[in-house]
Amino acid sequence: MSDPIPPADGGDPIASLLAKLRLRDELGMAEENALRTSIERIETVAAGRNLVTAGQPLHHSILLIDGLVSRFNDLKDGQRQITELHVPGDFVDLHGFLLKHLDHHIGALTPVRVAYVPHDRLKRISEEHPHLSRLLWLGTLIDSSIQRQRILSIGRRMAASRIGHLLCELLVRLEVVGLTEGNRFALPLTQTDLADATGLTSVHVNRMLRQLRDDGLVTMRGGMVQIHDLARLERVAEFDRTYLFLEKLPR
Amino acid sequence: MSDPIPPADGGDPIASLLAKLRLRDELGMAEENALRTSIERIETVAAGRNLVTAGQPLHHSILLIDGLVSRFNDLKDGQRQITELHVPGDFVDLHGFLLKHLDHHIGALTPVRVAYVPHDRLKRISEEHPHLSRLLWLGTLIDSSIQRQRILSIGRRMAASRIGHLLCELLVRLEVVGLTEGNRFALPLTQTDLADATGLTSVHVNRMLRQLRDDGLVTMRGGMVQIHDLARLERVAEFDRTYLFLEKLPR
DNA sequence: CGTTAAATTGAAGATCGTCAACCAAGGTGG
DNA sequence: CCACCTTGGTTGACGATCTTCAATTTAACG
């Protein structure tokens, strides 16, 4: 059962975050240091546990170091909708810094390592490091861009394309933090999780996954995703990575 | 054809923005002034025109003074998805400040008045007014929260509830900037627009609007929305305004 | 008043959901 | 070490919500 893909960080808890920030802009040592010292403590959380509960007052934000995390809402009739998936290096809960409480839950989909960053240290960053602050802000805007694509997907795409689009996106986002091997990556989600993320039922997800497999596009099995024909999958899903803003910002 | 609801601002182009910011936190005169002087020029745009086109390099952001604006994506087969609606006082395009280009279009749904704010002036605000900067950031986070509710709606709610939820939300957002009269407000959207916002077809929107009307919940006619039974509509749509963050932030 | 866009309605069909059963895997305890 | 149990995956039959197609009516507007 050895996972062929190593953990995101090489011991450095903010390695993934730095990689992501530096993809978009230069980052000085002072800024790197400000980030590094903003971490109060690091914790491990078991799969299935909630990191943040809706309504709960917040005093620190959460930086995801390892594992997968989801934001989700529950409806009264028991239905669940995952509104966003987070990969290592995501500042999962920067929202809390300004919103002070959330309207949704944040849960660990896998065993997870997270860093706790107190809000007052974030406030200091926003006062002393405007450039870094803008970069963190940028991160939340990219999250927002990802959410818009999810709206587009769920609102207008067929089931198979929705799933394909999500898998294409995760491939790219995991690639950035070195968590892929070719077109293969670990995605320990149940089909029910996938259904909650795509606005489908687990039964239909199952059927669509079989269709995607039969079409030679993707195989998802044992918590691993293998994309066999990325170009065709991207075409089927109308995936265009522009919305992930992976290039350096123009000055 | 006299519109019974007056324009959002009483001559002051940033009145709605200020109202929204002050709902969440105190705002000093220096900050108000920084905002006021950040405006380069004000323009009028006709309904149907695009304010921003995907991919186009951006050098200023857009503050919506009057009218309704939508963000939307088009798919190759001609389908459209509106990912967000903006009301007066919304900083529609603050994203562009950091992203430098967009992956979607921004269009005027009605005749619109917008203020152009050059990015370099926003940058100066982020350097000289960290508190104001955080408030502007907060605005984009609330946008994000609204988007998550849209994902929830489109992903998990029945058609009638989706429409109901959107109308409840617009009532509250327009209330904040004084654009409602009781439970009545102007919403000059076609049923096709509404369909594009809710991930439905115009035909089905039409049927659901009739159902909502027959149930005594809402009437939408001639560009005006009249909510007859807000409490019941909110129950049907499972609308809970928490996600709009309408109270003052804890200090 | 004519022209066009938007709203409305009906009928038929497709995608996706529901219900229900069965299978596979993996961990636990006897 | 294997029965047992739980969770997740798989499949089939049926049904519902929503879409598509198409025609008609109403409203908007120069």
PDB file of C-alpha atoms in Angstrom, chain A residues 245 250-251, chain B residues 51-62 93 96-97 99-104 116 119:
ATOM      1  CA  PHE A 245      -3.893  32.167 -13.108  1.00  0.00           C
ATOM      2  CA  PRO A 250       2.287  41.563 -15.240  1.00  0.00           C
ATOM      3  CA  ARG A 251       4.026  44.275 -13.260  1.00  0.00           C
TER       4      ARG A 251
ATOM      5  CA  LEU B  51     -17.841  46.311 -19.479  1.00  0.00           C
ATOM      6  CA  VAL B  52     -14.994  43.823 -19.455  1.00  0.00           C
ATOM      7  CA  THR B  53     -14.121  41.083 -21.908  1.00  0.00           C
ATOM      8  CA  ALA B  54     -12.294  37.910 -20.871  1.00  0.00           C
ATOM      9  CA  GLY B  55      -8.559  38.002 -21.447  1.00  0.00           C
ATOM     10  CA  GLN B  56      -8.385  41.734 -22.051  1.00  0.00           C
ATOM     11  CA  PRO B  57      -5.595  43.374 -19.997  1.00  0.00           C
ATOM     12  CA  LEU B  58      -6.997  45.568 -17.267  1.00  0.00           C
ATOM     13  CA  HIS B  59      -5.695  48.826 -15.858  1.00  0.00           C
ATOM     14  CA  HIS B  60      -8.624  49.987 -13.804  1.00  0.00           C
ATOM     15  CA  SER B  61     -11.348  48.474 -11.684  1.00  0.00           C
ATOM     16  CA  ILE B  62     -15.031  49.258 -11.917  1.00  0.00           C
ATOM     17  CA  ASP B  93     -14.076  44.364 -10.802  1.00  0.00           C
ATOM     18  CA  GLY B  96      -8.922  42.807 -11.978  1.00  0.00           C
ATOM     19  CA  PHE B  97      -6.702  44.850  -9.685  1.00  0.00           C
ATOM     20  CA  LEU B  99      -5.588  39.284 -11.521  1.00  0.00           C
ATOM     21  CA  LYS B 100      -4.842  41.747 -14.337  1.00  0.00           C
ATOM     22  CA  HIS B 101      -7.186  39.951 -16.671  1.00  0.00           C
ATOM     23  CA  LEU B 102     -10.361  37.979 -16.256  1.00  0.00           C
ATOM     24  CA  ASP B 103     -11.468  34.562 -17.421  1.00  0.00           C
ATOM     25  CA  HIS B 104     -15.041  35.733 -17.870  1.00  0.00           C
ATOM     26  CA  TYR B 116     -13.342  53.786 -13.214  1.00  0.00           C
ATOM     27  CA  HIS B 119      -5.151  50.117 -10.416  1.00  0.00           C
TER      28      HIS B 119
END
